[in-house]
XYZ file of C-alpha atoms in Angstrom:
118
model
C -0.081 -0.069 -0.179
C 1.460 3.262 -0.838
C 1.603 5.900 1.810
C -0.203 8.464 -0.362
C -3.161 6.101 -0.676
C -3.123 5.540 3.007
C -3.249 9.382 3.694
C -6.270 9.700 1.284
C -8.052 6.738 2.936
C -7.252 8.379 6.404
C -8.792 11.674 5.334
C -12.019 9.756 3.975
C -12.138 7.703 7.029
C -12.386 10.957 9.033
C -15.292 12.055 7.055
C -13.617 14.466 4.860
C -12.626 14.231 1.068
C -8.845 14.309 0.132
C -9.159 17.591 -1.587
C -10.348 19.265 1.603
C -7.073 18.519 3.497
C -4.030 19.169 1.712
C -1.306 16.439 1.767
C 2.114 17.843 1.839
C 4.740 15.587 0.263
C 8.171 16.440 1.897
C 10.170 13.300 0.749
C 11.509 10.342 2.576
C 13.538 10.704 5.901
C 16.544 8.706 6.186
C 15.657 4.864 6.864
C 12.000 5.920 6.095
C 9.982 3.187 4.083
C 8.029 4.345 0.858
C 5.917 1.327 1.216
C 4.653 -0.740 4.258
C 4.231 -4.507 3.929
C 1.158 -5.449 5.750
C 1.446 -9.172 6.106
C 4.605 -11.069 7.160
C 6.118 -14.197 5.773
C 3.900 -17.197 6.429
C 0.608 -14.908 6.675
C -2.227 -14.715 4.262
C -4.849 -11.948 3.955
C -8.181 -13.196 4.864
C -11.349 -11.121 4.362
C -13.485 -9.896 7.544
C -16.953 -9.036 7.883
C -15.976 -5.283 7.589
C -15.674 -3.896 4.077
C -11.997 -3.664 2.873
C -10.593 -4.952 6.179
C -8.158 -8.016 6.042
C -6.798 -9.944 8.996
C -3.587 -12.050 8.900
C -3.938 -15.766 9.099
C -1.134 -18.193 9.613
C -0.726 -21.828 10.306
C -1.144 -22.701 13.907
C 1.853 -23.759 16.146
C 2.102 -27.321 17.174
C 0.480 -27.929 20.637
C 3.411 -30.150 21.623
C 5.780 -27.190 20.662
C 3.930 -24.657 22.629
C 3.768 -26.950 25.662
C 7.494 -27.714 25.361
C 8.311 -23.881 25.371
C 6.235 -23.381 28.523
C 8.105 -25.925 30.282
C 11.333 -24.671 29.296
C 10.213 -21.295 30.697
C 9.236 -22.775 33.792
C 12.800 -24.168 34.259
C 14.163 -20.619 33.599
C 11.938 -19.303 36.241
C 12.993 -22.011 38.588
C 16.884 -20.609 38.342
C 15.664 -17.401 39.936
C 18.326 -15.524 37.964
C 16.228 -12.370 36.795
C 18.987 -10.933 34.494
C 19.320 -14.357 32.553
C 15.485 -14.800 32.619
C 14.961 -11.489 30.849
C 17.653 -12.368 28.331
C 16.562 -15.806 27.746
C 12.921 -14.538 27.263
C 13.769 -11.907 24.842
C 15.718 -14.499 22.656
C 12.722 -16.793 23.035
C 10.332 -14.312 21.811
C 12.365 -13.689 18.821
C 12.744 -16.972 17.968
C 9.012 -17.784 18.557
C 8.111 -14.982 16.261
C 10.513 -16.346 13.563
C 8.833 -19.765 14.018
C 5.290 -18.727 13.649
C 4.060 -19.750 10.094
C 7.247 -20.457 8.733
C 7.698 -24.018 9.747
C 10.692 -23.273 11.998
C 9.290 -24.604 15.157
C 12.235 -27.206 15.389
C 14.829 -24.622 15.095
C 13.304 -22.417 17.633
C 12.807 -25.535 20.029
C 16.637 -26.215 19.836
C 17.582 -22.602 20.545
C 15.033 -22.695 23.405
C 16.703 -25.945 24.863
C 20.142 -24.383 24.386
C 19.044 -21.305 26.461
C 17.475 -23.518 29.097
C 20.647 -25.551 29.649
C 22.799 -22.637 30.160
């Protein structure tokens, strides 16, 4: 979706017409995107009951994998090392997000296991 189209849509959604509110094109700032991807890898757009509103859908995680991750988090908590727990959970979150919908549950499981054994 182009940013200009998003700006026009936002103006319409606020009850105005795009010609009523000027849109000023000032150029991209360093690092600024010209287009925004709305769906991530492994996600697909699914229509909703609302007109022109889509939701992301992805394959569910295997229940066994989720249970395994929670068991490992419980072991991390039992260590009572707050600094390590924060670091391990941060890494776990990154790995879990990478695994969602991409078929990488096995890789994430191995990484979590390695963190729990440290």
